[in-house]
PDB file of C-alpha atoms in Angstrom:
ATOM      1  CA  MET M   1     -17.250  -0.838  -6.548  1.00 61.00           C
ATOM      2  CA  THR M   2     -14.925  -3.626  -5.450  1.00 75.00           C
ATOM      3  CA  LEU M   3     -11.345  -3.189  -6.589  1.00 83.00           C
ATOM      4  CA  THR M   4      -9.953  -5.946  -8.790  1.00 86.00           C
ATOM      5  CA  THR M   5      -6.791  -7.839  -8.005  1.00 87.00           C
ATOM      6  CA  GLN M   6      -5.304  -6.383 -11.205  1.00 90.00           C
ATOM      7  CA  THR M   7      -6.060  -2.800 -10.108  1.00 91.00           C
ATOM      8  CA  LEU M   8      -4.474  -3.459  -6.720  1.00 92.00           C
ATOM      9  CA  SER M   9      -1.447  -5.193  -8.252  1.00 92.00           C
ATOM     10  CA  THR M  10      -0.926  -2.271 -10.630  1.00 92.00           C
ATOM     11  CA  ALA M  11      -1.063   0.257  -7.765  1.00 92.00           C
ATOM     12  CA  ILE M  12       1.412  -1.799  -5.726  1.00 92.00           C
ATOM     13  CA  GLU M  13       3.734  -2.135  -8.708  1.00 92.00           C
ATOM     14  CA  ARG M  14       3.644   1.614  -9.400  1.00 89.00           C
ATOM     15  CA  LEU M  15       4.487   2.295  -5.760  1.00 90.00           C
ATOM     16  CA  ASP M  16       7.456  -0.085  -6.043  1.00 88.00           C
ATOM     17  CA  LEU M  17       6.251  -2.022  -3.018  1.00 91.00           C
ATOM     18  CA  PRO M  18       8.504  -5.066  -2.536  1.00 92.00           C
ATOM     19  CA  LEU M  19       5.701  -7.041  -0.879  1.00 94.00           C
ATOM     20  CA  PRO M  20       3.195  -9.432  -2.426  1.00 95.00           C
ATOM     21  CA  LEU M  21      -0.434  -8.342  -2.586  1.00 95.00           C
ATOM     22  CA  SER M  22      -1.530 -11.101  -0.208  1.00 96.00           C
ATOM     23  CA  GLU M  23       1.016 -10.076   2.439  1.00 97.00           C
ATOM     24  CA  ILE M  24      -0.097  -6.446   2.229  1.00 97.00           C
ATOM     25  CA  HIS M  25      -3.699  -7.574   2.716  1.00 97.00           C
ATOM     26  CA  GLY M  26      -2.677  -9.775   5.651  1.00 97.00           C
ATOM     27  CA  LEU M  27      -0.914  -6.820   7.273  1.00 97.00           C
ATOM     28  CA  CYS M  28      -4.033  -4.700   6.820  1.00 96.00           C
ATOM     29  CA  CYS M  29      -6.246  -7.388   8.350  1.00 96.00           C
ATOM     30  CA  GLY M  30      -3.883  -8.026  11.263  1.00 96.00           C
ATOM     31  CA  LEU M  31      -3.817  -4.350  12.118  1.00 95.00           C
ATOM     32  CA  LEU M  32      -7.595  -3.995  11.773  1.00 95.00           C
ATOM     33  CA  CYS M  33      -8.174  -7.007  14.001  1.00 93.00           C
ATOM     34  CA  SER M  34      -6.028  -5.675  16.791  1.00 91.00           C
ATOM     35  CA  MET M  35      -6.327  -1.885  16.883  1.00 90.00           C
ATOM     36  CA  PRO M  36      -8.862   0.856  16.169  1.00 90.00           C
ATOM     37  CA  SER M  37      -9.379   1.381  12.444  1.00 91.00           C
ATOM     38  CA  ALA M  38      -7.976   4.942  12.330  1.00 92.00           C
ATOM     39  CA  ALA M  39      -4.762   3.831  14.045  1.00 91.00           C
ATOM     40  CA  ALA M  40      -4.623   0.717  11.849  1.00 93.00           C
ATOM     41  CA  LYS M  41      -4.920   2.819   8.698  1.00 95.00           C
ATOM     42  CA  THR M  42      -2.141   5.184   9.781  1.00 93.00           C
ATOM     43  CA  ARG M  43       0.165   2.316  10.694  1.00 94.00           C
ATOM     44  CA  TRP M  44      -0.642   0.372   7.493  1.00 95.00           C
ATOM     45  CA  PHE M  45       0.206   3.338   5.290  1.00 93.00           C
ATOM     46  CA  THR M  46       3.362   4.010   7.326  1.00 91.00           C
ATOM     47  CA  GLU M  47       4.490   0.405   6.837  1.00 93.00           C
ATOM     48  CA  LEU M  48       3.757   0.529   3.089  1.00 92.00           C
ATOM     49  CA  LEU M  49       5.443   3.882   2.510  1.00 89.00           C
ATOM     50  CA  ASP M  50       8.488   2.701   4.458  1.00 90.00           C
ATOM     51  CA  ALA M  51       8.610  -0.552   2.462  1.00 91.00           C
ATOM     52  CA  ALA M  52       8.398   1.432  -0.784  1.00 89.00           C
ATOM     53  CA  SER M  53      11.063   3.862   0.460  1.00 88.00           C
ATOM     54  CA  LEU M  54       8.887   6.773  -0.632  1.00 81.00           C
ATOM     55  CA  SER M  55      10.134  10.160   0.417  1.00 76.00           C
ATOM     56  CA  PRO M  56       7.569  12.699   1.625  1.00 73.00           C
ATOM     57  CA  GLU M  57       8.203  14.683  -1.569  1.00 78.00           C
ATOM     58  CA  SER M  58       7.324  11.760  -3.838  1.00 81.00           C
ATOM     59  CA  VAL M  59       4.086  10.866  -2.035  1.00 80.00           C
ATOM     60  CA  ALA M  60       2.105  13.607  -3.836  1.00 80.00           C
ATOM     61  CA  SER M  61       3.055  12.212  -7.245  1.00 84.00           C
ATOM     62  CA  ARG M  62       1.632   8.818  -6.205  1.00 87.00           C
ATOM     63  CA  ALA M  63      -1.764  10.160  -5.096  1.00 87.00           C
ATOM     64  CA  GLY M  64      -3.744   7.916  -7.472  1.00 90.00           C
ATOM     65  CA  GLU M  65      -2.085   4.738  -6.239  1.00 92.00           C
ATOM     66  CA  LEU M  66      -2.458   5.804  -2.616  1.00 91.00           C
ATOM     67  CA  LYS M  67      -6.140   6.567  -3.200  1.00 94.00           C
ATOM     68  CA  THR M  68      -6.557   3.030  -4.567  1.00 94.00           C
ATOM     69  CA  LEU M  69      -4.941   1.610  -1.418  1.00 94.00           C
ATOM     70  CA  ASP M  70      -7.148   3.838   0.739  1.00 94.00           C
ATOM     71  CA  GLU M  71     -10.242   2.430  -1.008  1.00 95.00           C
ATOM     72  CA  TRP M  72      -8.902  -1.089  -0.504  1.00 95.00           C
ATOM     73  CA  PHE M  73      -8.382  -0.421   3.195  1.00 95.00           C
ATOM     74  CA  SER M  74     -12.011   0.723   3.491  1.00 94.00           C
ATOM     75  CA  GLN M  75     -13.258  -2.340   1.602  1.00 94.00           C
ATOM     76  CA  THR M  76     -11.204  -4.604   3.855  1.00 94.00           C
ATOM     77  CA  LEU M  77     -12.629  -2.945   6.962  1.00 93.00           C
ATOM     78  CA  SER M  78     -16.153  -3.412   5.597  1.00 92.00           C
ATOM     79  CA  SER M  79     -15.556  -7.067   4.737  1.00 92.00           C
ATOM     80  CA  LEU M  80     -14.176  -7.805   8.205  1.00 93.00           C
ATOM     81  CA  ASN M  81     -17.239  -6.226   9.792  1.00 89.00           C
ATOM     82  CA  ASP M  82     -19.731  -7.797   7.367  1.00 86.00           C
ATOM     83  CA  SER M  83     -22.573  -9.432   9.281  1.00 82.00           C
ATOM     84  CA  ASP M  84     -22.718 -12.235   6.688  1.00 83.00           C
ATOM     85  CA  LEU M  85     -19.077 -13.170   7.445  1.00 83.00           C
ATOM     86  CA  GLU M  86     -18.126 -12.842   3.771  1.00 84.00           C
ATOM     87  CA  PHE M  87     -14.503 -11.901   4.509  1.00 91.00           C
ATOM     88  CA  SER M  88     -11.859 -13.668   2.448  1.00 93.00           C
ATOM     89  CA  PRO M  89      -8.112 -13.058   2.068  1.00 95.00           C
ATOM     90  CA  VAL M  90      -7.015 -11.506  -1.222  1.00 93.00           C
ATOM     91  CA  LEU M  91      -5.286 -14.356  -3.017  1.00 94.00           C
ATOM     92  CA  PRO M  92      -4.647 -15.376  -6.622  1.00 92.00           C
ATOM     93  CA  ASP M  93      -7.623 -16.713  -8.585  1.00 90.00           C
ATOM     94  CA  ASP M  94      -8.428 -20.418  -8.767  1.00 90.00           C
ATOM     95  CA  ASP M  95      -6.926 -20.697 -12.268  1.00 92.00           C
ATOM     96  CA  VAL M  96      -3.452 -20.009 -10.790  1.00 92.00           C
ATOM     97  CA  PRO M  97      -1.503 -23.169  -9.809  1.00 91.00           C
ATOM     98  CA  VAL M  98      -2.259 -24.366  -6.275  1.00 92.00           C
ATOM     99  CA  ASP M  99       1.438 -24.036  -5.328  1.00 92.00           C
ATOM    100  CA  VAL M 100       1.312 -20.296  -6.042  1.00 92.00           C
ATOM    101  CA  ARG M 101      -1.982 -19.877  -4.181  1.00 93.00           C
ATOM    102  CA  THR M 102      -0.605 -21.798  -1.199  1.00 94.00           C
ATOM    103  CA  ARG M 103       2.476 -19.560  -1.066  1.00 94.00           C
ATOM    104  CA  ALA M 104       0.214 -16.495  -1.268  1.00 95.00           C
ATOM    105  CA  LEU M 105      -1.843 -17.851   1.631  1.00 96.00           C
ATOM    106  CA  GLY M 106       1.388 -18.166   3.601  1.00 96.00           C
ATOM    107  CA  ASP M 107       2.252 -14.566   2.689  1.00 97.00           C
ATOM    108  CA  PHE M 108      -1.174 -13.448   3.927  1.00 97.00           C
ATOM    109  CA  CYS M 109      -0.581 -15.279   7.221  1.00 97.00           C
ATOM    110  CA  GLY M 110       2.862 -13.684   7.582  1.00 97.00           C
ATOM    111  CA  GLY M 111       1.453 -10.209   7.016  1.00 97.00           C
ATOM    112  CA  PHE M 112      -1.412 -10.886   9.417  1.00 97.00           C
ATOM    113  CA  THR M 113       0.838 -12.058  12.259  1.00 97.00           C
ATOM    114  CA  TYR M 114       3.144  -9.084  11.688  1.00 96.00           C
ATOM    115  CA  GLY M 115       0.170  -6.701  11.891  1.00 95.00           C
ATOM    116  CA  VAL M 116      -1.092  -8.258  15.118  1.00 94.00           C
ATOM    117  CA  GLY M 117       2.457  -8.151  16.501  1.00 92.00           C
ATOM    118  CA  ILE M 118       2.761  -4.439  15.753  1.00 91.00           C
ATOM    119  CA  ALA M 119      -0.498  -3.724  17.557  1.00 86.00           C
ATOM    120  CA  LEU M 120       0.431  -5.859  20.550  1.00 83.00           C
ATOM    121  CA  GLY M 121       3.776  -4.099  20.767  1.00 81.00           C
ATOM    122  CA  GLN M 122       2.031  -0.747  20.918  1.00 75.00           C
ATOM    123  CA  GLY M 123      -0.552  -1.979  23.399  1.00 64.00           C
ATOM    124  CA  GLY M 124       1.824  -2.866  26.215  1.00 61.00           C
ATOM    125  CA  GLN M 125       2.157  -6.572  25.355  1.00 59.00           C
ATOM    126  CA  LYS M 126      -1.051  -7.729  27.033  1.00 71.00           C
ATOM    127  CA  PRO M 127      -1.419 -11.468  26.470  1.00 78.00           C
ATOM    128  CA  LEU M 128      -3.482 -12.782  23.610  1.00 84.00           C
ATOM    129  CA  PRO M 129      -6.535 -14.897  24.400  1.00 88.00           C
ATOM    130  CA  GLU M 130      -5.725 -18.599  24.103  1.00 92.00           C
ATOM    131  CA  ASP M 131      -7.660 -19.200  20.858  1.00 93.00           C
ATOM    132  CA  SER M 132      -6.022 -16.197  19.178  1.00 93.00           C
ATOM    133  CA  ARG M 133      -2.595 -17.313  20.381  1.00 93.00           C
ATOM    134  CA  GLU M 134      -3.162 -20.742  18.805  1.00 96.00           C
ATOM    135  CA  ILE M 135      -4.379 -19.222  15.537  1.00 96.00           C
ATOM    136  CA  ILE M 136      -1.370 -16.890  15.355  1.00 96.00           C
ATOM    137  CA  ALA M 137       0.959 -19.853  15.962  1.00 96.00           C
ATOM    138  CA  ASP M 138      -0.807 -21.807  13.196  1.00 96.00           C
ATOM    139  CA  PHE M 139      -0.563 -18.806  10.843  1.00 97.00           C
ATOM    140  CA  GLN M 140       3.183 -18.624  11.522  1.00 96.00           C
ATOM    141  CA  GLU M 141       3.479 -22.295  10.581  1.00 95.00           C
ATOM    142  CA  ILE M 142       1.472 -21.760   7.395  1.00 94.00           C
ATOM    143  CA  ASP M 143       3.757 -18.837   6.505  1.00 94.00           C
ATOM    144  CA  ALA M 144       6.864 -20.970   7.078  1.00 91.00           C
ATOM    145  CA  VAL M 145       5.777 -23.879   4.846  1.00 84.00           C
ATOM    146  CA  GLU M 146       7.947 -24.346   1.783  1.00 81.00           C
ATOM    147  CA  VAL M 147       5.907 -25.333  -1.248  1.00 75.00           C
ATOM    148  CA  ASP M 148       7.716 -27.158  -4.032  1.00 70.00           C
ATOM    149  CA  ASP M 149       6.422 -27.101  -7.595  1.00 67.00           C
ATOM    150  CA  GLY M 150       3.603 -29.596  -7.664  1.00 64.00           C
ATOM    151  CA  GLY M 151       3.858 -30.163  -3.901  1.00 68.00           C
ATOM    152  CA  ALA M 152       0.619 -28.498  -2.870  1.00 73.00           C
ATOM    153  CA  ASP M 153      -2.715 -30.250  -2.780  1.00 85.00           C
ATOM    154  CA  GLU M 154      -5.974 -28.553  -3.804  1.00 89.00           C
ATOM    155  CA  ALA M 155      -8.010 -30.128  -0.985  1.00 91.00           C
ATOM    156  CA  VAL M 156      -5.441 -29.173   1.645  1.00 91.00           C
ATOM    157  CA  TYR M 157      -5.268 -25.635   0.261  1.00 93.00           C
ATOM    158  CA  THR M 158      -9.061 -25.301   0.414  1.00 94.00           C
ATOM    159  CA  GLU M 159      -9.103 -26.462   4.046  1.00 95.00           C
ATOM    160  CA  LEU M 160      -6.268 -24.106   4.983  1.00 94.00           C
ATOM    161  CA  LEU M 161      -7.974 -21.187   3.252  1.00 96.00           C
ATOM    162  CA  GLU M 162     -11.184 -21.762   5.217  1.00 96.00           C
ATOM    163  CA  TYR M 163      -9.206 -22.137   8.462  1.00 97.00           C
ATOM    164  CA  VAL M 164      -7.402 -18.845   7.794  1.00 97.00           C
ATOM    165  CA  ARG M 165     -10.614 -17.065   6.835  1.00 97.00           C
ATOM    166  CA  VAL M 166     -12.428 -18.170   9.989  1.00 96.00           C
ATOM    167  CA  GLY M 167      -9.290 -17.681  12.100  1.00 97.00           C
ATOM    168  CA  VAL M 168      -9.053 -14.029  11.086  1.00 97.00           C
ATOM    169  CA  LEU M 169     -12.686 -13.482  12.078  1.00 95.00           C
ATOM    170  CA  LEU M 170     -12.127 -15.207  15.441  1.00 95.00           C
ATOM    171  CA  VAL M 171      -9.063 -13.082  16.190  1.00 95.00           C
ATOM    172  CA  LEU M 172     -11.094  -9.998  15.275  1.00 94.00           C
ATOM    173  CA  GLU M 173     -13.862 -11.082  17.644  1.00 91.00           C
ATOM    174  CA  GLU M 174     -11.441 -11.757  20.507  1.00 91.00           C
ATOM    175  CA  LEU M 175      -9.244  -8.689  20.126  1.00 88.00           C
ATOM    176  CA  ARG M 176     -11.883  -6.146  19.139  1.00 77.00           C
ATOM    177  CA  PRO M 177     -15.190  -7.518  20.365  1.00 57.00           C
ATOM    178  CA  ILE M 178     -18.265  -5.613  19.304  1.00 53.00           C
ATOM    179  CA  THR M 179     -19.976  -4.105  22.302  1.00 49.00           C
ATOM    180  CA  PRO M 180     -23.750  -4.327  22.032  1.00 47.00           C
ATOM    181  CA  VAL M 181     -25.629  -1.087  22.328  1.00 46.00           C
ATOM    182  CA  THR M 182     -27.751  -1.120  25.431  1.00 47.00           C
ATOM    183  CA  GLN M 183     -31.104   0.473  25.285  1.00 49.00           C
ATOM    184  CA  GLN M 184     -31.992   2.864  28.040  1.00 52.00           C
ATOM    185  CA  LYS M 185     -35.282   2.325  29.813  1.00 51.00           C
ATOM    186  CA  PRO M 186     -37.714   5.196  29.479  1.00 53.00           C
ATOM    187  CA  SER M 187     -37.950   7.259  32.627  1.00 49.00           C
TER     188      SER M 187
END
């Protein structure tokens, strides 16, 4: 069962996370694109628990919300690895004003670049491939854009969303390429 945006928003609210849903998803995706999934999961939860200022004692009382986030992490991992390339950032629905959706897309990009930055910092700062470096720079620009009320354009938003969606998949491919399984010849 796919979690709804409302279910995720409720879990984030109950955890007192001071981050928007789209930024949390971007962080998750950035980490998953640039480090093994087990390490990404540990780091993602560490970042979220730190942001929520949850003490180790209070974590047990938030088990339901944390289970929801754990399910979301697994769904995100599956969507990134989907052979049909169906991945899409978690953003507000189309009935929300385009200004709000554009800001959320910027938040996703900010979270994504932060996640990739964390992984690169842990990995000894090896250089990013050129395409990934360009995408990260573009994501930083998208994050930095200030959107005034009524200042966003639906067509531009749609193009940016597709660029971000495909950009995430390209970064995933470049930073964690799938190694084909080689078949052994019978002896």
